[in-house]
mmCIF file of C-alpha atoms in Angstrom:
data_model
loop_
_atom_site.group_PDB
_atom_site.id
_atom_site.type_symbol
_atom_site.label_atom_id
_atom_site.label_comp_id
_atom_site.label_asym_id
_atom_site.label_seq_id
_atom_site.Cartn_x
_atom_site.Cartn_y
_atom_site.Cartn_z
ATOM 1 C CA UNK A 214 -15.189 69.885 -11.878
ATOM 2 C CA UNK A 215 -18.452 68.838 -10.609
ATOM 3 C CA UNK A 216 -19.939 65.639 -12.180
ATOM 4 C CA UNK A 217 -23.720 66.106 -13.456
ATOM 5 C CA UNK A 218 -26.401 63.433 -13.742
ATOM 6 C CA UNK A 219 -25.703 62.699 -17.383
ATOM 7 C CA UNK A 220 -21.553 61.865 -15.827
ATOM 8 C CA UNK A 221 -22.908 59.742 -13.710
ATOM 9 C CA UNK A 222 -25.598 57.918 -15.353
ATOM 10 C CA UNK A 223 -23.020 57.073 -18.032
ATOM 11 C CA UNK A 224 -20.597 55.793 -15.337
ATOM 12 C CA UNK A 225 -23.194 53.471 -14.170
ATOM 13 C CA UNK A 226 -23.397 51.980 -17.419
ATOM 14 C CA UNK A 227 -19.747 51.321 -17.770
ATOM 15 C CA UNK A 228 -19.189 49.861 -14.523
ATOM 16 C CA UNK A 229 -19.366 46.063 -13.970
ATOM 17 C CA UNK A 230 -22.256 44.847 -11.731
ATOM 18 C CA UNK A 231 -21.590 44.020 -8.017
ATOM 19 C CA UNK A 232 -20.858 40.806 -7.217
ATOM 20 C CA UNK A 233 -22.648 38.555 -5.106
ATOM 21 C CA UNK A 234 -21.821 38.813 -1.285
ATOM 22 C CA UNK A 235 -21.239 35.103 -0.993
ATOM 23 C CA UNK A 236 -20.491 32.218 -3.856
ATOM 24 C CA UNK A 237 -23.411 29.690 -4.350
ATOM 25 C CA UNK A 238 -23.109 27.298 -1.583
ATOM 26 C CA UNK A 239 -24.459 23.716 -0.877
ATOM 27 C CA UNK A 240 -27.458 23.208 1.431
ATOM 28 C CA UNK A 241 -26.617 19.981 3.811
ATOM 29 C CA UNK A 242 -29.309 17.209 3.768
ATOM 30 C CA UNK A 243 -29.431 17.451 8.036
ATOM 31 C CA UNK A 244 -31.084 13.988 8.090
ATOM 32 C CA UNK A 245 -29.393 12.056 5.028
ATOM 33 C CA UNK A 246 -25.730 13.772 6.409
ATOM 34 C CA UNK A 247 -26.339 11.765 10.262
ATOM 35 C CA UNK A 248 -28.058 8.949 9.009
ATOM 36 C CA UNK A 249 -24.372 8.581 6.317
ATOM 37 C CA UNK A 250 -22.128 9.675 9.268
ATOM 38 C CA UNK A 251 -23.040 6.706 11.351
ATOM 39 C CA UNK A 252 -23.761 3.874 8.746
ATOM 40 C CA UNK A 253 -20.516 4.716 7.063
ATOM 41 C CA UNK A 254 -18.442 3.470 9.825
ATOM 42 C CA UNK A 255 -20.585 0.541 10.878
ATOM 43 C CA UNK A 256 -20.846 -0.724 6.761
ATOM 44 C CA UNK A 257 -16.873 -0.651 6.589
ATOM 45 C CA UNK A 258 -16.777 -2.424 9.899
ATOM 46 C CA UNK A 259 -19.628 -4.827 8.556
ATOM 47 C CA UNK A 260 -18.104 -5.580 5.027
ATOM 48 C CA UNK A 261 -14.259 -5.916 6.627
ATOM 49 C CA UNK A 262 -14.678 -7.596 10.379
ATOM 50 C CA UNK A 263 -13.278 -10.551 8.914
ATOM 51 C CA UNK A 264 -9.954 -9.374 9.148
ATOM 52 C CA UNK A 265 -9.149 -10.278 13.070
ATOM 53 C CA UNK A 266 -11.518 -7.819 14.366
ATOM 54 C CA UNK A 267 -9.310 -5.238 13.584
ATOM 55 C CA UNK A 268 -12.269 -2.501 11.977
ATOM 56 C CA UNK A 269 -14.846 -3.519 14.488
ATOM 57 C CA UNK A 270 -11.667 -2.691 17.587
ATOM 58 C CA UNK A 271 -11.626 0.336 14.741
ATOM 59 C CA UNK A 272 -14.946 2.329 15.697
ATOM 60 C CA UNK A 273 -14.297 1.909 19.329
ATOM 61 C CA UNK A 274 -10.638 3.391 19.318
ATOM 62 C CA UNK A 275 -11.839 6.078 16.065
ATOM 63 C CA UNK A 276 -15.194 6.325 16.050
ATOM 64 C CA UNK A 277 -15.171 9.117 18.766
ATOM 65 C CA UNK A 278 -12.617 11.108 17.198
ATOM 66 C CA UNK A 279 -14.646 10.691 13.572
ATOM 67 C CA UNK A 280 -17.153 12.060 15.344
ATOM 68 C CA UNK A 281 -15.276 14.927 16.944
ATOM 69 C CA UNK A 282 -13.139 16.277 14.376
ATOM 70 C CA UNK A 283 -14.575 14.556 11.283
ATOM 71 C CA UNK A 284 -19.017 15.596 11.945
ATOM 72 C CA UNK A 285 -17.482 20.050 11.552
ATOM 73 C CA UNK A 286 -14.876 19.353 9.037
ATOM 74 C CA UNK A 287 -17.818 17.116 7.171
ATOM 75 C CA UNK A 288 -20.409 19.818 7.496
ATOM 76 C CA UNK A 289 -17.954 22.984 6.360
ATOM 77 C CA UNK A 290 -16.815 20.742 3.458
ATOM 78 C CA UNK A 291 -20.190 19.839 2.077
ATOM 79 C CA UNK A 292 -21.339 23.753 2.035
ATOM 80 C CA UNK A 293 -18.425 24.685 -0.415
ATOM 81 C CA UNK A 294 -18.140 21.358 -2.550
ATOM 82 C CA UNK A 295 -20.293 18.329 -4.099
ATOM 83 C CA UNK A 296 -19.115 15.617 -2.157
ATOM 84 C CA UNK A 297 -17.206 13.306 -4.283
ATOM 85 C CA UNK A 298 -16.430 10.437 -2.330
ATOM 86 C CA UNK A 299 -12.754 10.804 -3.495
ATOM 87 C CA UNK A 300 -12.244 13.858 -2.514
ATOM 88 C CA UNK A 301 -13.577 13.143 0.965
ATOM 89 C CA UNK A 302 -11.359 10.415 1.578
ATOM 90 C CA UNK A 303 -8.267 12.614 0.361
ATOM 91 C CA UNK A 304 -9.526 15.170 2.795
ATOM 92 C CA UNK A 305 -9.754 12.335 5.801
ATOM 93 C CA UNK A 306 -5.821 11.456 4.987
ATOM 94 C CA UNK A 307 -4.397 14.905 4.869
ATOM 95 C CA UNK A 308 -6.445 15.619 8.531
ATOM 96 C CA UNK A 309 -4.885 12.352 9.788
ATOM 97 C CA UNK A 310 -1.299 13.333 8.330
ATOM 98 C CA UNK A 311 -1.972 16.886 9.898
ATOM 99 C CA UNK A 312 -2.794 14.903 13.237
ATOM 100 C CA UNK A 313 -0.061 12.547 12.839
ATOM 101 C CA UNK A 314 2.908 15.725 12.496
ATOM 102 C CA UNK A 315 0.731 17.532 15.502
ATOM 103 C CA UNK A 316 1.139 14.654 17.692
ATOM 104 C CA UNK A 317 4.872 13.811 16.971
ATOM 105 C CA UNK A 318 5.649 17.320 17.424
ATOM 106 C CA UNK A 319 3.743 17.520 20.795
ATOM 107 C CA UNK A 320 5.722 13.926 22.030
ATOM 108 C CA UNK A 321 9.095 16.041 20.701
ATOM 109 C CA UNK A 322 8.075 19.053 22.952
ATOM 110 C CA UNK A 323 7.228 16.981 25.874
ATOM 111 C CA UNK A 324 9.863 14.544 25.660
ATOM 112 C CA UNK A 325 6.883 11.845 26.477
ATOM 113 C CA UNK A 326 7.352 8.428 24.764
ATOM 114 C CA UNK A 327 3.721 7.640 25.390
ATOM 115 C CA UNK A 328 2.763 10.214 23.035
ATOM 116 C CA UNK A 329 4.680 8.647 20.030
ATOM 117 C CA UNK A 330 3.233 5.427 20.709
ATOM 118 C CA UNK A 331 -0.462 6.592 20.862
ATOM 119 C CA UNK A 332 0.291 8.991 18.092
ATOM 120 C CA UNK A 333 1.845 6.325 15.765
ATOM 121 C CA UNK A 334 -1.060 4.121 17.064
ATOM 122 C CA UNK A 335 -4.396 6.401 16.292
ATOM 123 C CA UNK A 336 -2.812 7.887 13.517
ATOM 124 C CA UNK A 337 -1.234 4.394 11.622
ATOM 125 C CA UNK A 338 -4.753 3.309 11.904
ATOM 126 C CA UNK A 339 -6.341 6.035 10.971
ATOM 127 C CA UNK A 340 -4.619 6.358 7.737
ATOM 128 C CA UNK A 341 -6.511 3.060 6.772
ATOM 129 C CA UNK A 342 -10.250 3.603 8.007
ATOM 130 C CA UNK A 343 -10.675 7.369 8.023
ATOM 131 C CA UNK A 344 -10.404 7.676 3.922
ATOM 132 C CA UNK A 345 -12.437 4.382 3.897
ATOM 133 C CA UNK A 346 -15.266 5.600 6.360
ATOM 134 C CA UNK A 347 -15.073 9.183 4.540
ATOM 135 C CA UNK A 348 -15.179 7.396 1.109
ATOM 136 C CA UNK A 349 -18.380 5.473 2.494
ATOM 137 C CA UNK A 350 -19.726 8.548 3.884
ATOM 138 C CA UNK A 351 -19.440 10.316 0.605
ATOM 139 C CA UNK A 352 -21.394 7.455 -1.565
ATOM 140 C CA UNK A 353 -24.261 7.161 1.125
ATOM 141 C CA UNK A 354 -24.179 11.239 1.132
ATOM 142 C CA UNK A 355 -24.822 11.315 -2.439
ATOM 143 C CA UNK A 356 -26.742 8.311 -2.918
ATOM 144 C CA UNK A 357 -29.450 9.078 -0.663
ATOM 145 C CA UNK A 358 -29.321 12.857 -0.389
ATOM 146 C CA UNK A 359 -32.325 14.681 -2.596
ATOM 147 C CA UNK A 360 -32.015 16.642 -5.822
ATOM 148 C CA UNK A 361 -32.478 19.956 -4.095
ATOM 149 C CA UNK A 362 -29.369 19.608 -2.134
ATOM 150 C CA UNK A 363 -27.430 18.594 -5.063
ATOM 151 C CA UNK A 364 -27.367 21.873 -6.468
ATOM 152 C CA UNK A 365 -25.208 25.133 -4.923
ATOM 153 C CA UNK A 366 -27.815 28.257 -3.939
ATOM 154 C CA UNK A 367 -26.808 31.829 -3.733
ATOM 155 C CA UNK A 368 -27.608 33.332 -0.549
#
């Protein structure tokens, strides 16, 4: 059976409309997401160096590895979601945790103690400043950013 033009004009009509190649995604404020991603660090460290030095000894021992892992994780995050502080800071622990299991399962495989201890070390303190620098990061992020990145775009 050969279809004609009326077959297929009416099976145009019936069938849903394509969907878009990619969901709406965020557009990242370039300057506003830097200028965030090194205050939020320094602020914490600022409002909290009371307490022995331990945050300010924080972005020394962290601060490269916040940089490292946290500036692409940041970035991918913000295209597919708003930003909610919370969120970030949930993201920061579970990244830590993942870091944490990583690095006690590379000291198991090696059978090197000094693993476990810098593991435990980076990691114990990490679990304390990374949500709080990611929390910061998220309220400067939002606070500052401008209304035409608050919105998703479709591409």
């Amino acid at each position: 059976m050969l279809l004609n033009s009326q077959t297929l004009a009416l099976a145009a009509q019936l069938m849903p409309p394509c969907a878009p190649p990619y969901p709406p995604r965020y557009i990242i404020d370039p300057v506003v997401f830097f200028v965030a991603l090194i205050l939020a660090p320094l602020l914490v460290a600022l409002l909290t160096f009371w307490i022995f030095f331990i945050p300010v000894a924080a972005l020394f021992f962290g601060g490269p590895v916040y940089l490292v892992i946290g500036t692409p994780l940041l970035l991918w995050y913000l295209r597919h979601n708003d930003g909610d502080p919370v969120d970030l800071s949930r993201l920061a622990f579970k990244v830590i945790a993942l870091g944490l299991l990583l690095g006690l399962a590379l000291g198991a495989a090696t059978g090197n103690e000094d693993i476990y201890g810098g593991t435990l070390f980076l990691c114990g303190f990490g679990m304390i400043f990374g949500p709080a620098w990611a929390y910061t990061f998220g309220r400067l992020y939002r606070f500052m950013r401008r209304d035409f990145f608050a919105k998703p775009r479709s591409f």
